[in-house]
Amino acid sequence: MIEHAPIPVYQPSLFGNEHQYVNECMQSTWISSKGEFLQRFETAFADIVGKVQATTVCNGTVAIHLALEAIGLRPGDEVIVPSFTYVASVNPIIQMGAIPVYADSDPVTWNLDPEDVLRRITPKTKAVMAVHLYGLACDMPTLAKICKEHDLYLIEDCAEAFGSYCENQHVGSVGDIGTFSFFGNKTITTGEGGMVVSRHPHLIARAAHLKNQGVSQTREYWHDELAFNYRMTNIQAAIGLAQLERADQILAAKRRIAHSYQTRLEGLPCEFQPETKGMRHSYWMCSFLVESSELRDCLRAYLREQRIDTRPTFPPIHTLPHTQQDVDLPNAFSLSTRGINLPSYPDLTSQDIERICRTIRTFFESQGLVAKPRFTTNSHRSV
Ligand SMILES: *Cc1c(COP(=O)(O)O)cnc(C)c1O
């Protein structure tokens, strides 16, 4: 038996100017949170998103915290958020003494279901948080309409959606305020890092003030309110700028990978997260659902034996110990128990993809879940 090299679920692609720019930081000694790369990264990022201003922060979780602070979230306020998301969408809400109100997800897009959002609005609702999961944008036109009609803030958690568009608008530019993560496995990385973006200059000014100890612009050591140190370093921004220079290449590679998976796995009982009408999927993680939780776990174990790393989709946040609520969210539950994320990093080779797909096919055949002869006949007929 051939011993294959392990395939991780993700690894960053650092083959542009990352090394050179980091060296420039070292040589100039601007290694802390002042330096020219911060401004350059913020400007380049805002240009890509379009119609927004941007401010860097040290990770995607504090970006969400700052967004909530910027809109003036108060203890006791309610924020409608999907249960099917990463825990960092919800923790800052709880840490601020506000209440996450979990809404269910759409079974096809895996994103927040606007109709369920509508049902959960109360007089205490302050905001809706749209999380663009795995690179597919939420139904922003409908969510924006709901928020406008009910006078609610619309927050976008775009941690998984750099390069994702909804009706030709980059995510983060549709709602009132948006947040990004640049963790090592995100589409664009700075190691750890994040960004807050907004169409409203006053919200970005507020986030920038709060991330920097609430220090006065004009008077030294004068801090006019309780604030935070959530600053990014120049070194991180240097990596980020180099990543942005290659953003188109990175996104194109991920798109090719996603299409390659979909083509090679055709005919198997794998239900991919689709690129729905009007959307441009950025394919942060290529993901599909299988029929049951047991089958998903068996498939993952089988792939692991073949040294192919995968991830399960996120557990529903309303079932975690510290965020638990007694609500019935059947779609969130189903999506979280049946989903799998495949290796999705931009430098994945076509040989890797071929091996992954062959392994998945063999698994389904071994389970008797693909009618092998009929598949062969069909493919002959279509040639
Ligand atoms: C990664 C992620 C975050 C948090 O970002 P960090 O940079 O890891 O703090 C928030 N929300 C979602 C949906 C994420 O995937």
Short mmCIF file of C-alpha atoms and ligand atoms in Angstrom, two decimals:
data_model
loop_
_atom_site.label_atom_id
_atom_site.label_comp_id
_atom_site.label_asym_id
_atom_site.label_seq_id
_atom_site.Cartn_x
_atom_site.Cartn_y
_atom_site.Cartn_z
CA MET A 1 0.00 0.00 0.00
CA ILE A 2 1.27 3.47 -0.84
CA GLU A 3 1.74 5.74 2.14
CA HIS A 4 0.21 9.04 1.06
CA ALA A 5 1.28 12.38 2.50
CA PRO A 6 -1.30 13.76 4.92
CA ILE A 7 -3.69 16.38 3.55
CA PRO A 8 -4.64 19.02 6.13
CA VAL A 9 -8.03 20.73 6.07
CA TYR A 10 -6.32 24.12 5.74
CA GLN A 11 -2.96 25.85 5.45
CA PRO A 12 -2.20 29.46 4.60
CA SER A 13 -0.67 30.41 1.25
CA LEU A 14 2.26 32.75 1.95
CA PHE A 15 4.07 32.89 -1.36
CA GLY A 16 3.84 36.59 -2.24
CA ASN A 17 5.47 39.61 -0.60
CA GLU A 18 4.72 38.40 2.95
CA HIS A 19 8.37 37.68 3.83
CA GLN A 20 9.67 40.88 2.29
CA TYR A 21 7.14 43.11 4.03
CA VAL A 22 7.70 41.44 7.40
CA ASN A 23 11.44 41.98 6.94
CA GLU A 24 10.77 45.63 6.23
CA CYS A 25 9.02 45.87 9.60
CA MET A 26 12.00 44.25 11.31
CA GLN A 27 14.57 46.42 9.58
CA SER A 28 12.64 49.63 10.24
CA THR A 29 11.91 48.49 13.87
CA TRP A 30 8.18 49.30 13.34
CA ILE A 31 7.00 46.00 14.77
CA SER A 32 4.27 47.20 17.13
CA SER A 33 0.88 48.77 16.40
CA LYS A 34 2.22 51.84 14.63
CA GLY A 35 3.69 51.78 11.15
CA GLU A 36 2.86 52.35 7.52
CA PHE A 37 1.50 48.87 6.75
CA LEU A 38 -1.53 49.37 9.01
CA GLN A 39 -2.85 52.29 7.01
CA ARG A 40 -1.97 50.64 3.71
CA PHE A 41 -3.73 47.43 4.69
CA GLU A 42 -6.85 49.28 5.88
CA THR A 43 -7.06 51.36 2.70
CA ALA A 44 -6.50 48.41 0.37
CA PHE A 45 -9.06 46.34 2.27
CA ALA A 46 -11.69 49.09 2.23
CA ASP A 47 -11.13 49.47 -1.54
CA ILE A 48 -11.83 45.79 -2.11
CA VAL A 49 -14.99 45.76 0.00
CA GLY A 50 -16.13 49.06 -1.51
CA LYS A 51 -18.17 51.94 -0.06
CA VAL A 52 -16.75 51.41 3.44
CA GLN A 53 -14.07 52.59 5.82
CA ALA A 54 -12.02 49.98 7.67
CA THR A 55 -10.08 49.71 10.91
CA THR A 56 -7.73 46.85 11.82
CA VAL A 57 -8.03 44.86 15.07
CA CYS A 58 -6.18 41.95 16.64
CA ASN A 59 -8.71 39.21 15.82
CA GLY A 60 -12.16 38.55 14.43
CA THR A 61 -13.80 38.02 17.81
CA VAL A 62 -12.90 41.46 19.16
CA ALA A 63 -13.99 42.87 15.80
CA ILE A 64 -17.48 41.61 16.66
CA HIS A 65 -17.22 43.02 20.19
CA LEU A 66 -16.27 46.44 18.78
CA ALA A 67 -19.09 46.33 16.23
CA LEU A 68 -21.56 45.68 19.06
CA GLU A 69 -20.03 48.49 21.14
CA ALA A 70 -20.12 50.83 18.15
CA ILE A 71 -23.86 50.37 17.65
CA GLY A 72 -24.37 51.04 21.35
CA LEU A 73 -25.58 47.59 22.44
CA ARG A 74 -26.71 47.70 26.09
CA PRO A 75 -27.20 44.99 28.74
CA GLY A 76 -30.62 43.38 28.25
CA ASP A 77 -30.77 44.18 24.54
CA GLU A 78 -31.50 41.28 22.21
CA VAL A 79 -29.48 40.35 19.14
CA ILE A 80 -30.92 37.84 16.68
CA VAL A 81 -28.16 35.50 15.57
CA PRO A 82 -28.07 32.08 13.90
CA SER A 83 -27.47 29.11 16.18
CA PHE A 84 -25.62 27.44 13.32
CA THR A 85 -22.43 29.51 13.44
CA TYR A 86 -19.01 29.62 15.09
CA VAL A 87 -19.14 30.42 18.82
CA ALA A 88 -17.34 33.77 18.36
CA SER A 89 -20.48 35.26 16.77
CA VAL A 90 -22.31 34.80 20.08
CA ASN A 91 -19.76 35.16 22.92
CA PRO A 92 -19.34 38.96 22.65
CA ILE A 93 -23.14 39.41 22.88
CA ILE A 94 -23.20 37.49 26.16
CA GLN A 95 -20.07 39.20 27.46
CA MET A 96 -21.80 42.56 27.04
CA GLY A 97 -24.78 41.42 29.12
CA ALA A 98 -27.01 41.33 26.05
CA ILE A 99 -29.10 38.35 24.99
CA PRO A 100 -28.52 36.19 21.92
CA VAL A 101 -31.84 35.19 20.38
CA TYR A 102 -31.19 32.18 18.18
CA ALA A 103 -32.86 31.92 14.81
CA ASP A 104 -32.96 28.90 12.56
CA SER A 105 -31.07 28.52 9.29
CA ASP A 106 -32.25 27.89 5.76
CA PRO A 107 -31.79 24.19 4.91
CA VAL A 108 -30.53 24.99 1.39
CA THR A 109 -28.19 27.96 1.92
CA TRP A 110 -27.29 27.03 5.55
CA ASN A 111 -27.60 30.74 6.42
CA LEU A 112 -29.97 32.74 8.61
CA ASP A 113 -33.61 32.21 7.60
CA PRO A 114 -35.18 35.70 7.28
CA GLU A 115 -38.67 34.41 8.04
CA ASP A 116 -37.51 32.95 11.32
CA VAL A 117 -35.69 36.21 12.11
CA LEU A 118 -38.97 38.07 11.62
CA ARG A 119 -40.74 35.76 14.10
CA ARG A 120 -38.15 36.47 16.80
CA ILE A 121 -38.26 40.27 16.81
CA THR A 122 -39.42 41.75 20.14
CA PRO A 123 -39.43 45.30 21.55
CA LYS A 124 -36.00 44.50 23.03
CA THR A 125 -34.38 43.56 19.71
CA LYS A 126 -31.53 45.90 18.86
CA ALA A 127 -29.76 44.14 16.00
CA VAL A 128 -29.66 41.18 13.64
CA MET A 129 -26.32 39.47 13.03
CA ALA A 130 -25.99 37.90 9.58
CA VAL A 131 -23.19 35.33 9.46
CA HIS A 132 -22.06 34.44 5.93
CA LEU A 133 -21.21 30.82 6.59
CA TYR A 134 -18.42 28.98 4.79
CA GLY A 135 -18.24 31.73 2.14
CA LEU A 136 -21.87 32.02 1.02
CA ALA A 137 -23.57 35.38 1.64
CA CYS A 138 -26.87 35.52 3.52
CA ASP A 139 -30.05 36.79 1.87
CA MET A 140 -29.05 40.40 2.52
CA PRO A 141 -31.80 42.19 0.58
CA THR A 142 -34.47 40.50 2.70
CA LEU A 143 -32.59 40.94 5.97
CA ALA A 144 -31.90 44.60 5.18
CA LYS A 145 -35.59 45.17 4.47
CA ILE A 146 -36.60 43.54 7.77
CA CYS A 147 -34.06 45.61 9.71
CA LYS A 148 -35.15 48.83 8.05
CA GLU A 149 -38.82 48.17 8.75
CA HIS A 150 -38.16 47.36 12.42
CA ASP A 151 -35.46 49.97 12.98
CA LEU A 152 -32.75 47.41 13.81
CA TYR A 153 -29.02 47.44 13.17
CA LEU A 154 -27.79 44.88 10.67
CA ILE A 155 -24.38 43.46 11.61
CA GLU A 156 -22.44 41.22 9.24
CA ASP A 157 -20.03 38.61 10.58
CA CYS A 158 -17.91 38.19 7.43
CA ALA A 159 -15.15 36.14 9.09
CA GLU A 160 -15.69 33.33 6.57
CA ALA A 161 -16.64 35.48 3.63
CA PHE A 162 -13.76 37.53 2.25
CA GLY A 163 -14.47 37.61 -1.50
CA SER A 164 -18.19 36.82 -1.11
CA TYR A 165 -20.75 38.96 -2.88
CA CYS A 166 -24.50 39.38 -2.72
CA GLU A 167 -25.92 41.04 -5.85
CA ASN A 168 -22.50 42.46 -6.76
CA GLN A 169 -21.95 43.98 -3.33
CA HIS A 170 -19.11 42.62 -1.23
CA VAL A 171 -20.29 41.39 2.15
CA GLY A 172 -19.65 43.90 4.92
CA SER A 173 -20.84 46.79 2.77
CA VAL A 174 -24.54 45.93 2.87
CA GLY A 175 -25.40 46.07 6.58
CA ASP A 176 -24.54 48.83 9.06
CA ILE A 177 -21.26 47.34 10.22
CA GLY A 178 -19.22 44.27 9.25
CA THR A 179 -16.39 42.26 10.77
CA PHE A 180 -13.68 40.05 9.29
CA SER A 181 -11.20 37.53 10.73
CA PHE A 182 -7.68 36.89 9.46
CA PHE A 183 -6.97 33.76 11.51
CA GLY A 184 -4.53 31.33 9.90
CA ASN A 185 -7.23 29.27 8.22
CA LYS A 186 -9.30 32.15 6.87
CA THR A 187 -9.25 33.10 3.17
CA ILE A 188 -6.90 36.04 3.82
CA THR A 189 -4.70 35.69 6.89
CA THR A 190 -2.46 37.76 9.13
CA GLY A 191 -1.87 34.90 11.62
CA GLU A 192 -4.30 36.40 14.12
CA GLY A 193 -6.13 39.53 13.07
CA GLY A 194 -9.40 41.15 12.12
CA MET A 195 -11.09 44.17 10.58
CA VAL A 196 -14.17 46.25 11.25
CA VAL A 197 -15.75 47.91 8.21
CA SER A 198 -18.72 50.23 7.82
CA ARG A 199 -20.52 52.50 5.38
CA HIS A 200 -21.08 54.86 8.33
CA PRO A 201 -17.89 56.84 9.13
CA HIS A 202 -19.06 57.55 12.70
CA LEU A 203 -19.25 53.81 13.49
CA ILE A 204 -15.66 53.27 12.29
CA ALA A 205 -14.48 56.32 14.23
CA ARG A 206 -16.15 54.83 17.31
CA ALA A 207 -14.55 51.39 16.77
CA ALA A 208 -11.13 52.98 16.19
CA HIS A 209 -11.43 55.04 19.39
CA LEU A 210 -12.50 52.07 21.48
CA LYS A 211 -9.79 49.72 20.15
CA ASN A 212 -7.11 52.23 21.20
CA GLN A 213 -7.77 52.70 24.94
CA GLY A 214 -10.26 55.49 24.22
CA VAL A 215 -7.35 57.90 23.90
CA SER A 216 -7.92 61.50 22.86
CA GLN A 217 -6.72 62.50 19.40
CA THR A 218 -5.39 65.78 20.73
CA ARG A 219 -4.40 65.36 24.38
CA GLU A 220 -1.72 62.85 25.48
CA TYR A 221 -2.69 60.17 28.00
CA TRP A 222 -6.22 61.52 28.07
CA HIS A 223 -8.71 58.66 27.96
CA ASP A 224 -12.31 59.76 27.84
CA GLU A 225 -14.05 56.42 28.45
CA LEU A 226 -13.66 52.78 29.39
CA ALA A 227 -12.07 51.15 26.34
CA PHE A 228 -9.79 48.37 25.09
CA ASN A 229 -6.45 47.55 23.51
CA TYR A 230 -7.58 45.61 20.45
CA ARG A 231 -4.88 46.91 18.09
CA MET A 232 -3.25 44.97 15.27
CA THR A 233 0.54 45.09 14.80
CA ASN A 234 2.36 46.48 11.79
CA ILE A 235 3.80 42.99 11.21
CA GLN A 236 0.31 41.50 10.92
CA ALA A 237 -0.75 44.31 8.59
CA ALA A 238 2.36 43.68 6.47
CA ILE A 239 1.30 40.05 6.01
CA GLY A 240 -2.27 41.18 5.32
CA LEU A 241 -1.24 43.64 2.63
CA ALA A 242 0.83 40.97 0.87
CA GLN A 243 -2.16 38.63 1.07
CA LEU A 244 -4.45 41.24 -0.48
CA GLU A 245 -2.07 41.66 -3.40
CA ARG A 246 -2.77 38.01 -4.20
CA ALA A 247 -6.44 37.98 -3.23
CA ASP A 248 -7.67 37.40 -6.77
CA GLN A 249 -5.34 34.42 -7.23
CA ILE A 250 -6.29 32.93 -3.86
CA LEU A 251 -10.02 33.29 -4.59
CA ALA A 252 -9.67 31.90 -8.12
CA ALA A 253 -7.79 28.87 -6.79
CA LYS A 254 -10.49 28.22 -4.18
CA ARG A 255 -13.19 28.50 -6.82
CA ARG A 256 -11.39 25.98 -9.04
CA ILE A 257 -11.07 23.62 -6.09
CA ALA A 258 -14.77 23.89 -5.26
CA HIS A 259 -15.82 23.21 -8.85
CA SER A 260 -13.43 20.32 -9.05
CA TYR A 261 -14.96 18.70 -5.95
CA GLN A 262 -18.49 19.23 -7.27
CA THR A 263 -17.67 17.71 -10.66
CA ARG A 264 -15.74 14.73 -9.33
CA LEU A 265 -18.29 13.90 -6.65
CA GLU A 266 -21.30 14.14 -8.96
CA GLY A 267 -23.74 11.28 -8.57
CA LEU A 268 -22.76 10.66 -4.94
CA PRO A 269 -25.18 11.37 -2.09
CA CYS A 270 -23.37 14.61 -1.13
CA GLU A 271 -25.47 17.77 -0.92
CA PHE A 272 -23.14 20.75 -1.46
CA GLN A 273 -23.79 24.20 -0.06
CA PRO A 274 -24.90 25.80 -3.35
CA GLU A 275 -23.99 29.10 -4.96
CA THR A 276 -27.51 30.48 -5.04
CA LYS A 277 -28.85 33.04 -7.49
CA GLY A 278 -27.35 36.53 -7.21
CA MET A 279 -24.52 35.29 -4.97
CA ARG A 280 -20.83 34.81 -5.50
CA HIS A 281 -19.57 32.10 -3.16
CA SER A 282 -15.96 32.52 -2.00
CA TYR A 283 -15.72 28.85 -0.94
CA TRP A 284 -13.87 29.42 2.33
CA MET A 285 -14.64 25.78 3.12
CA CYS A 286 -16.01 23.36 0.54
CA SER A 287 -18.76 21.64 2.44
CA PHE A 288 -21.51 19.10 1.90
CA LEU A 289 -24.21 17.28 3.82
CA VAL A 290 -24.74 13.54 3.93
CA GLU A 291 -27.88 11.69 4.90
CA SER A 292 -27.19 11.17 8.60
CA SER A 293 -24.94 12.07 11.45
CA GLU A 294 -23.67 8.46 11.70
CA LEU A 295 -22.74 8.42 8.03
CA ARG A 296 -20.92 11.74 8.38
CA ASP A 297 -18.87 10.45 11.30
CA CYS A 298 -18.05 7.19 9.44
CA LEU A 299 -16.96 9.13 6.36
CA ARG A 300 -14.74 11.40 8.43
CA ALA A 301 -13.16 8.40 10.18
CA TYR A 302 -12.56 6.70 6.84
CA LEU A 303 -10.91 9.82 5.41
CA ARG A 304 -8.81 10.20 8.57
CA GLU A 305 -7.51 6.63 8.10
CA GLN A 306 -6.43 7.68 4.61
CA ARG A 307 -4.68 10.70 6.19
CA ILE A 308 -7.22 13.20 4.87
CA ASP A 309 -8.21 15.78 7.45
CA THR A 310 -11.77 17.18 7.53
CA ARG A 311 -13.95 19.17 9.94
CA PRO A 312 -17.52 18.63 11.06
CA THR A 313 -19.84 21.60 10.55
CA PHE A 314 -20.27 23.73 13.70
CA PRO A 315 -22.42 22.40 16.53
CA PRO A 316 -25.61 24.45 17.12
CA ILE A 317 -24.62 27.19 19.56
CA HIS A 318 -27.89 26.81 21.47
CA THR A 319 -26.63 23.40 22.67
CA LEU A 320 -23.21 24.47 24.07
CA PRO A 321 -22.96 24.56 27.90
CA HIS A 322 -22.52 28.33 28.31
CA THR A 323 -24.82 29.47 25.50
CA GLN A 324 -27.51 26.85 25.94
CA GLN A 325 -31.18 27.72 25.42
CA ASP A 326 -34.25 25.55 25.26
CA VAL A 327 -35.30 26.30 21.69
CA ASP A 328 -36.17 24.00 18.84
CA LEU A 329 -34.12 24.82 15.73
CA PRO A 330 -34.43 21.75 13.52
CA ASN A 331 -32.49 23.06 10.53
CA ALA A 332 -29.54 24.26 12.60
CA PHE A 333 -29.46 20.85 14.25
CA SER A 334 -29.64 18.95 10.98
CA LEU A 335 -26.99 21.07 9.25
CA SER A 336 -24.60 20.75 12.15
CA THR A 337 -24.90 16.99 12.51
CA ARG A 338 -24.73 16.05 8.80
CA GLY A 339 -22.13 18.46 7.40
CA ILE A 340 -18.48 18.02 6.60
CA ASN A 341 -15.79 20.54 5.51
CA LEU A 342 -13.28 19.20 3.00
CA PRO A 343 -9.66 20.33 2.63
CA SER A 344 -10.08 23.76 1.03
CA TYR A 345 -6.77 25.63 1.03
CA PRO A 346 -5.66 27.46 -2.10
CA ASP A 347 -2.48 25.41 -2.67
CA LEU A 348 -4.31 22.07 -2.73
CA THR A 349 -3.16 20.26 -5.90
CA SER A 350 -5.42 18.57 -8.43
CA GLN A 351 -3.77 15.25 -7.49
CA ASP A 352 -4.80 15.88 -3.86
CA ILE A 353 -8.37 16.60 -4.93
CA GLU A 354 -8.42 13.50 -7.09
CA ARG A 355 -7.23 11.37 -4.18
CA ILE A 356 -9.78 12.91 -1.78
CA CYS A 357 -12.65 12.36 -4.24
CA ARG A 358 -11.56 8.80 -5.05
CA THR A 359 -11.50 8.04 -1.32
CA ILE A 360 -14.95 9.53 -0.79
CA ARG A 361 -16.32 7.54 -3.74
CA THR A 362 -14.82 4.31 -2.40
CA PHE A 363 -16.42 5.01 0.97
CA PHE A 364 -19.90 5.44 -0.50
CA GLU A 365 -19.47 2.32 -2.64
CA SER A 366 -18.40 0.32 0.43
CA GLN A 367 -21.60 1.51 2.16
CA GLY A 368 -23.67 0.34 -0.81
CA LEU A 369 -24.80 3.93 -1.29
CA VAL A 370 -23.79 4.28 -4.92
CA ALA A 371 -25.28 2.00 -7.51
CA LYS A 372 -21.99 1.33 -9.22
CA PRO A 373 -23.15 -0.48 -12.41
CA ARG A 374 -25.91 2.01 -13.15
CA PHE A 375 -23.52 4.91 -12.68
CA THR A 376 -21.12 3.30 -15.19
CA THR A 377 -23.90 2.73 -17.73
CA ASN A 378 -25.06 6.33 -17.42
CA SER A 379 -21.63 7.76 -17.85
CA HIS A 380 -21.10 5.59 -20.96
CA ARG A 381 -24.34 6.76 -22.44
CA SER A 382 -23.49 10.40 -21.93
CA VAL A 383 -20.09 10.13 -23.62
C1 LIG B 1 -13.22 32.67 12.61
C2 LIG B 1 -14.54 33.23 12.97
C3 LIG B 1 -14.69 34.25 13.92
C4 LIG B 1 -13.62 34.69 14.86
O1 LIG B 1 -12.43 35.08 14.36
P1 LIG B 1 -11.07 34.97 15.20
O2 LIG B 1 -10.14 35.78 14.36
O3 LIG B 1 -10.70 33.53 15.27
O4 LIG B 1 -11.29 35.58 16.54
C5 LIG B 1 -15.95 34.80 14.11
N1 LIG B 1 -17.01 34.35 13.42
C6 LIG B 1 -16.93 33.36 12.53
C7 LIG B 1 -18.15 32.92 11.81
C8 LIG B 1 -15.69 32.75 12.29
O5 LIG B 1 -15.60 31.73 11.43
#
